[in-house]
PDB file of C-alpha atoms in Angstrom:
ATOM      1  CA  MET A   1     -14.233  11.550  10.605  1.00 69.00           C
ATOM      2  CA  TYR A   2     -12.584   9.608   7.772  1.00 71.00           C
ATOM      3  CA  ALA A   3      -9.803  10.584   4.953  1.00 76.00           C
ATOM      4  CA  VAL A   4      -8.874   8.985   2.138  1.00 76.00           C
ATOM      5  CA  VAL A   5      -5.037   9.135   1.654  1.00 76.00           C
ATOM      6  CA  LYS A   6      -2.560   8.594  -1.002  1.00 74.00           C
ATOM      7  CA  THR A   7       1.033   6.945   0.008  1.00 74.00           C
ATOM      8  CA  GLY A   8       3.911   6.754  -2.096  1.00 73.00           C
ATOM      9  CA  GLY A   9       7.340   6.544   0.112  1.00 65.00           C
ATOM     10  CA  LYS A  10       7.059   9.157   2.755  1.00 61.00           C
ATOM     11  CA  GLN A  11       4.402  11.225   1.072  1.00 65.00           C
ATOM     12  CA  TYR A  12       0.987  11.763   2.068  1.00 68.00           C
ATOM     13  CA  LYS A  13      -1.573  13.531  -0.016  1.00 70.00           C
ATOM     14  CA  VAL A  14      -5.260  14.065   1.467  1.00 86.00           C
ATOM     15  CA  LEU A  15      -7.714  13.112  -1.232  1.00 83.00           C
ATOM     16  CA  LEU A  16     -10.869  13.405   0.298  1.00 82.00           C
ATOM     17  CA  VAL A  17     -11.959  14.713   3.721  1.00 85.00           C
ATOM     18  CA  SER A  18     -15.664  13.822   5.388  1.00 85.00           C
ATOM     19  CA  GLU A  19     -17.188  14.719   8.874  1.00 83.00           C
ATOM     20  CA  GLY A  20     -20.708  13.832   8.596  1.00 84.00           C
ATOM     21  CA  ASP A  21     -22.426  14.968   5.708  1.00 87.00           C
ATOM     22  CA  ASN A  22     -19.848  17.704   4.835  1.00 87.00           C
ATOM     23  CA  VAL A  23     -17.791  15.748   2.245  1.00 86.00           C
ATOM     24  CA  ARG A  24     -14.595  17.506   0.422  1.00 86.00           C
ATOM     25  CA  LEU A  25     -12.963  16.415  -2.597  1.00 84.00           C
ATOM     26  CA  GLY A  26      -9.811  17.413  -3.664  1.00 83.00           C
ATOM     27  CA  GLN A  27      -8.009  18.425  -6.760  1.00 83.00           C
ATOM     28  CA  PRO A  28      -5.805  16.416  -6.698  1.00 79.00           C
ATOM     29  CA  LYS A  29      -5.628  17.007  -2.816  1.00 81.00           C
ATOM     30  CA  VAL A  30      -7.522  18.819  -0.269  1.00 83.00           C
ATOM     31  CA  PRO A  31      -5.957  22.122   0.817  1.00 86.00           C
ATOM     32  CA  GLY A  32      -5.140  22.638   4.389  1.00 83.00           C
ATOM     33  CA  ALA A  33      -6.011  18.789   5.204  1.00 83.00           C
ATOM     34  CA  THR A  34      -3.885  16.884   6.671  1.00 84.00           C
ATOM     35  CA  VAL A  35      -3.497  13.290   8.388  1.00 84.00           C
ATOM     36  CA  LYS A  36      -1.428  12.907  11.609  1.00 87.00           C
ATOM     37  CA  ALA A  37       0.071   9.112  11.674  1.00 88.00           C
ATOM     38  CA  THR A  38       2.581   7.422  14.245  1.00 90.00           C
ATOM     39  CA  VAL A  39       4.613   4.210  12.336  1.00 89.00           C
ATOM     40  CA  ILE A  40       4.109   1.121  14.662  1.00 93.00           C
ATOM     41  CA  ALA A  41       6.079  -1.213  13.248  1.00 95.00           C
ATOM     42  CA  HIS A  42       8.126  -2.473   9.915  1.00 94.00           C
ATOM     43  CA  GLY A  43       7.390  -6.112   8.587  1.00 95.00           C
ATOM     44  CA  ARG A  44       7.329  -8.325   5.967  1.00 96.00           C
ATOM     45  CA  GLY A  45       4.301 -10.067   4.371  1.00 95.00           C
ATOM     46  CA  GLU A  46       3.737 -13.724   3.814  1.00 97.00           C
ATOM     47  CA  LYS A  47       6.333 -15.706   1.231  1.00 97.00           C
ATOM     48  CA  VAL A  48       4.563 -15.723  -2.557  1.00 98.00           C
ATOM     49  CA  LYS A  49       6.121 -18.619  -4.221  1.00 98.00           C
ATOM     50  CA  ILE A  50       6.348 -18.393  -8.217  1.00 97.00           C
ATOM     51  CA  PHE A  51       6.825 -21.257 -10.483  1.00 98.00           C
ATOM     52  CA  LYS A  52       7.179 -21.002 -14.465  1.00 97.00           C
ATOM     53  CA  MET A  53       7.383 -24.044 -16.530  1.00 98.00           C
ATOM     54  CA  ARG A  54       6.922 -24.607 -19.981  1.00 98.00           C
ATOM     55  CA  ARG A  55       6.346 -28.193 -20.800  1.00 97.00           C
ATOM     56  CA  ARG A  56       8.583 -30.410 -22.944  1.00 97.00           C
ATOM     57  CA  LYS A  57      11.137 -27.228 -22.933  1.00 97.00           C
ATOM     58  CA  HIS A  58      13.380 -28.362 -20.166  1.00 96.00           C
ATOM     59  CA  TYR A  59      12.307 -24.491 -18.738  1.00 98.00           C
ATOM     60  CA  GLN A  60      11.580 -24.098 -14.809  1.00 97.00           C
ATOM     61  CA  LYS A  61      11.768 -21.408 -12.912  1.00 97.00           C
ATOM     62  CA  HIS A  62      11.447 -21.096  -9.206  1.00 98.00           C
ATOM     63  CA  GLN A  63      10.756 -17.299  -7.561  1.00 98.00           C
ATOM     64  CA  GLY A  64       9.755 -16.305  -3.965  1.00 98.00           C
ATOM     65  CA  HIS A  65       8.607 -12.403  -2.993  1.00 97.00           C
ATOM     66  CA  ARG A  66       8.054 -10.884   0.478  1.00 97.00           C
ATOM     67  CA  GLN A  67       6.491  -7.441   0.210  1.00 94.00           C
ATOM     68  CA  ASP A  68       7.711  -5.160   2.695  1.00 93.00           C
ATOM     69  CA  TYR A  69       5.096  -3.015   4.434  1.00 90.00           C
ATOM     70  CA  THR A  70       4.949  -0.348   7.560  1.00 87.00           C
ATOM     71  CA  GLU A  71       1.973  -0.234   9.926  1.00 89.00           C
ATOM     72  CA  LEU A  72       0.971   2.757  10.850  1.00 88.00           C
ATOM     73  CA  ARG A  73      -1.560   3.939  13.689  1.00 89.00           C
ATOM     74  CA  ILE A  74      -3.442   6.973  12.609  1.00 88.00           C
ATOM     75  CA  ASP A  75      -3.740  10.065  15.512  1.00 91.00           C
ATOM     76  CA  ALA A  76      -5.278  12.392  13.971  1.00 88.00           C
ATOM     77  CA  ILE A  77      -7.226  13.998  10.921  1.00 83.00           C
ATOM     78  CA  VAL A  78      -7.120  17.736  10.754  1.00 82.00           C
ATOM     79  CA  GLY A  79      -9.709  18.959   7.993  1.00 73.00           C
TER      80      GLY A  79
END
């Protein structure tokens, strides 16, 4: 069994649920379908370095970014 979920903040919407040959699509979500998950850890990804430069204009900009993420363990898909 698998499900396609949409995440945003702490809301989870189940868009598709499949169990063998039985596939149910939602518009926009499948009614009655839920995904149970447990938060394992919060972390930050690898640092991405951003460098912008305009040649001959004396413009240089350095910037870095680390994306936050939440690691989840899917416990159950109830369709």
